[in-house]
Short mmCIF file of C-alpha atoms in Angstrom, two decimals:
data_model
loop_
_atom_site.label_atom_id
_atom_site.label_comp_id
_atom_site.label_asym_id
_atom_site.label_seq_id
_atom_site.Cartn_x
_atom_site.Cartn_y
_atom_site.Cartn_z
CA MET A 1 0.00 0.00 0.00
CA LYS A 2 2.87 2.33 0.78
CA LYS A 3 4.37 1.72 -2.65
CA LEU A 4 1.01 2.41 -4.24
CA SER A 5 0.71 5.64 -2.27
CA LYS A 6 4.14 6.74 -3.43
CA ILE A 7 3.23 5.97 -7.03
CA ASP A 8 -0.03 7.90 -6.68
CA ALA A 9 1.81 10.85 -5.15
CA GLY A 10 4.35 10.74 -7.98
CA ILE A 11 1.59 10.74 -10.60
CA VAL A 12 -0.12 13.68 -8.91
CA ILE A 13 3.16 15.64 -8.84
CA VAL A 14 3.79 14.91 -12.53
CA ILE A 15 0.26 15.95 -13.48
CA LEU A 16 0.43 19.13 -11.41
CA SER A 17 3.83 19.98 -12.89
CA ALA A 18 2.51 19.49 -16.42
CA ILE A 19 -0.54 21.64 -15.67
CA SER A 20 1.69 24.28 -14.08
CA TYR A 21 3.91 24.43 -17.15
CA GLY A 22 0.80 24.72 -19.30
CA VAL A 23 -0.50 27.56 -17.15
CA ALA A 24 2.89 29.29 -17.27
CA TYR A 25 3.00 28.94 -21.07
CA ILE A 26 -0.51 30.37 -21.50
CA PHE A 27 0.28 33.22 -19.09
CA MET A 28 3.50 34.06 -20.96
CA ARG A 29 1.66 33.80 -24.27
CA GLY A 30 -0.81 36.42 -23.07
CA HIS A 31 2.07 38.54 -21.77
CA ILE A 32 3.94 38.69 -25.08
CA ASN A 33 0.69 39.00 -27.05
CA TYR A 34 0.31 42.43 -25.48
CA TYR A 35 3.52 43.48 -27.22
CA LYS A 36 2.40 41.86 -30.52
CA LEU A 37 5.34 39.48 -30.21
CA PRO A 38 5.12 36.01 -31.86
CA GLY A 39 4.70 33.00 -29.60
CA MET A 40 8.02 31.55 -30.76
CA PHE A 41 9.74 33.92 -28.32
CA ILE A 42 8.23 32.31 -25.23
CA ASP A 43 11.11 31.14 -23.07
CA LEU A 44 10.08 29.12 -20.03
CA ASN A 45 13.03 29.23 -17.68
CA VAL A 46 13.49 29.28 -13.91
CA ASN A 47 13.24 33.07 -13.68
CA THR A 48 10.01 33.34 -15.67
CA ILE A 49 8.23 30.21 -14.54
CA THR A 50 8.91 30.17 -10.77
CA PRO A 51 6.62 33.10 -9.78
CA ILE A 52 3.81 31.72 -11.96
CA LEU A 53 4.18 28.22 -10.51
CA LEU A 54 4.13 29.56 -6.96
CA VAL A 55 0.90 31.47 -7.63
CA PHE A 56 -0.66 28.44 -9.33
CA PHE A 57 0.23 26.07 -6.49
CA LEU A 58 -1.11 28.60 -3.98
CA ILE A 59 -4.41 28.79 -5.89
CA PHE A 60 -4.51 25.00 -6.16
CA LEU A 61 -3.92 24.64 -2.41
CA ILE A 62 -6.71 27.10 -1.59
CA VAL A 63 -9.14 25.34 -3.95
CA TYR A 64 -8.15 21.95 -2.53
CA VAL A 65 -8.78 23.11 1.05
CA LEU A 66 -12.14 24.61 0.06
CA ILE A 67 -13.26 21.44 -1.73
CA PHE A 68 -12.05 19.24 1.14
CA SER A 69 -13.94 21.42 3.63
CA LEU A 70 -17.06 21.29 1.46
CA LEU A 71 -16.89 17.50 1.27
CA LYS A 72 -16.71 17.37 5.05
CA LEU A 73 -19.70 19.67 5.52
CA VAL A 74 -22.03 18.31 2.83
CA PRO A 75 -23.13 14.65 3.16
CA PHE A 76 -22.71 13.76 -0.52
CA LYS A 77 -22.93 10.02 0.15
CA LYS A 78 -26.39 10.39 1.64
CA LEU A 79 -27.47 12.58 -1.25
CA PHE A 80 -26.31 10.00 -3.79
CA ARG A 81 -28.17 7.25 -1.95
CA MET A 82 -31.33 9.30 -2.14
CA LEU A 83 -31.05 9.58 -5.92
CA PRO A 84 -33.08 7.06 -7.92
CA SER A 85 -31.21 4.37 -9.82
CA VAL A 86 -30.16 5.49 -13.30
CA THR A 87 -29.94 3.50 -16.50
CA PRO A 88 -26.65 2.93 -18.39
CA LEU A 89 -27.87 5.35 -21.07
CA GLU A 90 -28.44 8.06 -18.50
CA LYS A 91 -24.99 7.39 -17.04
CA SER A 92 -23.44 7.76 -20.52
CA ILE A 93 -25.31 11.00 -21.13
CA GLY A 94 -24.25 12.30 -17.73
CA PHE A 95 -20.62 11.37 -18.41
CA ILE A 96 -20.67 13.12 -21.80
CA MET A 97 -22.22 16.23 -20.24
CA LEU A 98 -19.61 16.20 -17.47
CA LEU A 99 -16.82 15.79 -20.03
CA SER A 100 -18.19 18.65 -22.13
CA LEU A 101 -18.53 20.87 -19.08
CA SER A 102 -14.94 20.05 -18.07
CA GLY A 103 -13.75 20.99 -21.57
CA ILE A 104 -15.57 24.32 -21.42
CA VAL A 105 -14.10 25.03 -17.98
CA VAL A 106 -10.57 24.24 -19.22
CA ILE A 107 -10.97 26.53 -22.25
CA LYS A 108 -12.32 29.34 -20.09
CA LEU A 109 -9.44 28.90 -17.64
CA MET A 110 -6.97 29.09 -20.54
CA ASP A 111 -8.58 32.34 -21.66
CA LEU A 112 -8.45 33.61 -18.08
CA PHE A 113 -4.74 32.88 -17.61
CA SER A 114 -4.00 34.42 -21.01
CA TYR A 115 -5.93 37.52 -19.94
CA PHE A 116 -3.95 37.67 -16.69
CA GLY A 117 -0.72 37.56 -18.70
CA GLU A 118 -1.83 40.33 -21.02
CA ARG A 119 -3.12 42.36 -18.10
CA ASP A 120 0.17 41.92 -16.27
CA ALA A 121 2.06 43.28 -19.29
CA SER A 122 -0.31 46.25 -19.66
CA LEU A 123 0.28 47.25 -16.02
CA GLU A 124 4.07 47.29 -16.28
CA LYS A 125 5.53 50.71 -15.58
CA GLU A 126 9.27 50.09 -15.42
CA PHE A 127 11.12 49.23 -18.61
CA MET A 128 14.69 48.80 -19.69
CA VAL A 129 15.44 51.62 -22.12
CA ILE A 130 18.35 50.98 -24.46
CA LYS A 131 20.23 53.39 -26.70
CA GLN A 132 21.15 51.91 -30.06
CA LYS A 133 22.64 53.36 -33.22
CA GLU A 134 20.52 52.78 -36.28
CA HIS A 135 21.50 54.28 -39.64
CA GLN A 136 24.13 56.43 -37.91
CA GLU A 137 21.44 57.86 -35.64
CA GLU A 138 21.04 57.13 -31.95
CA LYS A 139 17.58 55.81 -31.16
CA LEU A 140 15.77 54.55 -28.09
CA PHE A 141 14.52 51.01 -27.70
CA VAL A 142 12.67 49.14 -24.98
CA GLY A 143 13.49 45.67 -23.72
CA VAL A 144 10.30 43.66 -24.18
CA THR A 145 11.34 40.19 -23.03
CA PHE A 146 14.30 37.89 -22.64
CA TYR A 147 14.81 34.95 -24.95
CA LYS A 148 17.62 32.52 -24.13
CA ASP A 149 20.84 34.61 -24.08
CA SER A 150 19.27 37.60 -25.81
CA ILE A 151 16.90 40.44 -25.09
CA ILE A 152 14.14 41.31 -27.55
CA ILE A 153 13.87 45.06 -28.09
CA ALA A 154 11.40 47.34 -29.86
CA PRO A 155 11.56 51.04 -30.88
CA LEU A 156 10.35 53.52 -28.26
CA ASN A 157 8.34 56.63 -29.07
CA LEU A 158 8.83 58.96 -26.10
CA GLU A 159 6.26 61.53 -27.23
CA LYS A 160 3.48 58.99 -27.53
CA GLU A 161 4.93 56.76 -24.81
CA SER A 162 4.41 53.80 -27.09
CA ILE A 163 6.26 50.83 -28.51
CA THR A 164 6.41 50.00 -32.21
CA PRO A 165 6.04 46.23 -32.76
CA LYS A 166 9.23 46.00 -34.80
CA PHE A 167 11.56 43.68 -32.95
CA LYS A 168 15.17 42.66 -32.97
CA ALA A 169 17.32 40.58 -30.66
CA ILE A 170 20.50 41.68 -28.91
CA GLU A 171 22.79 39.31 -27.08
CA LEU A 172 23.04 40.18 -23.41
CA LYS A 173 26.82 40.34 -23.56
CA GLU A 174 26.52 43.10 -26.19
CA LEU A 175 24.01 45.13 -24.19
CA LYS A 176 25.22 48.69 -23.54
CA ASP A 177 23.72 52.06 -22.58
CA ALA A 178 20.72 50.54 -20.83
CA GLU A 179 18.82 51.84 -17.83
CA MET A 180 15.54 51.17 -16.08
CA VAL A 181 13.01 53.96 -16.64
CA HIS A 182 9.67 54.46 -14.92
CA PHE A 183 6.71 55.40 -17.13
CA GLU A 184 3.84 56.67 -15.03
CA ASN A 185 1.17 55.55 -17.50
CA GLY A 186 3.02 52.51 -18.75
CA LEU A 187 3.69 52.01 -22.46
CA LYS A 188 1.13 51.44 -25.17
CA VAL A 189 1.80 49.20 -28.15
CA GLU A 190 1.08 50.50 -31.61
CA ASP A 191 -0.95 48.43 -34.07
CA VAL A 192 0.77 45.93 -36.32
CA ARG A 193 1.29 47.29 -39.82
CA ASN A 194 -0.90 46.13 -42.67
CA SER A 195 0.72 44.33 -45.61
CA LYS A 196 -0.31 47.23 -47.87
CA ASP A 197 1.84 49.58 -45.78
CA LEU A 198 4.94 47.68 -46.90
CA MET A 199 4.26 48.68 -50.50
CA GLU A 200 4.38 52.39 -49.73
#
């Protein structure tokens, strides 16, 4: 029985870890979507995933305690005994309905975590501002996210306090003239250009 318990615990840990990584990915996807950055730049590493995992496990623990407390308070066994016997067809229909409901809940949760990621990005007020020479002219860029050993930057418009979704990567070892700057109202992201604009 002890071995079985250890196996069960291991399975639960694996499942929770997989779900946590999924949640972290969806959250990060929402975060970079705010900057109009492609999903290929999602980099799940210790620095990015740890805070998200901690929050997820905290939420899971709270939900678990609430459900456990509810099961203690409500006599579900007595309620089930009071229910009339159901036919196999009714059981199948009930199972399909439960499965469908679970699918809807999962999709809604994915949307929710994606929204949280996008919301988190929209509330950011401190950004790394980088000076870079472009066509012999010094311009300002903003560090949007880190990807492996590089930082993804985008042009900064100080007057509009906005970011142009035109990205390039700089290796961290080549990073110079960078400082953290506080923007009281955060930074907006301009719309992605239309294909017709490229012809002009």
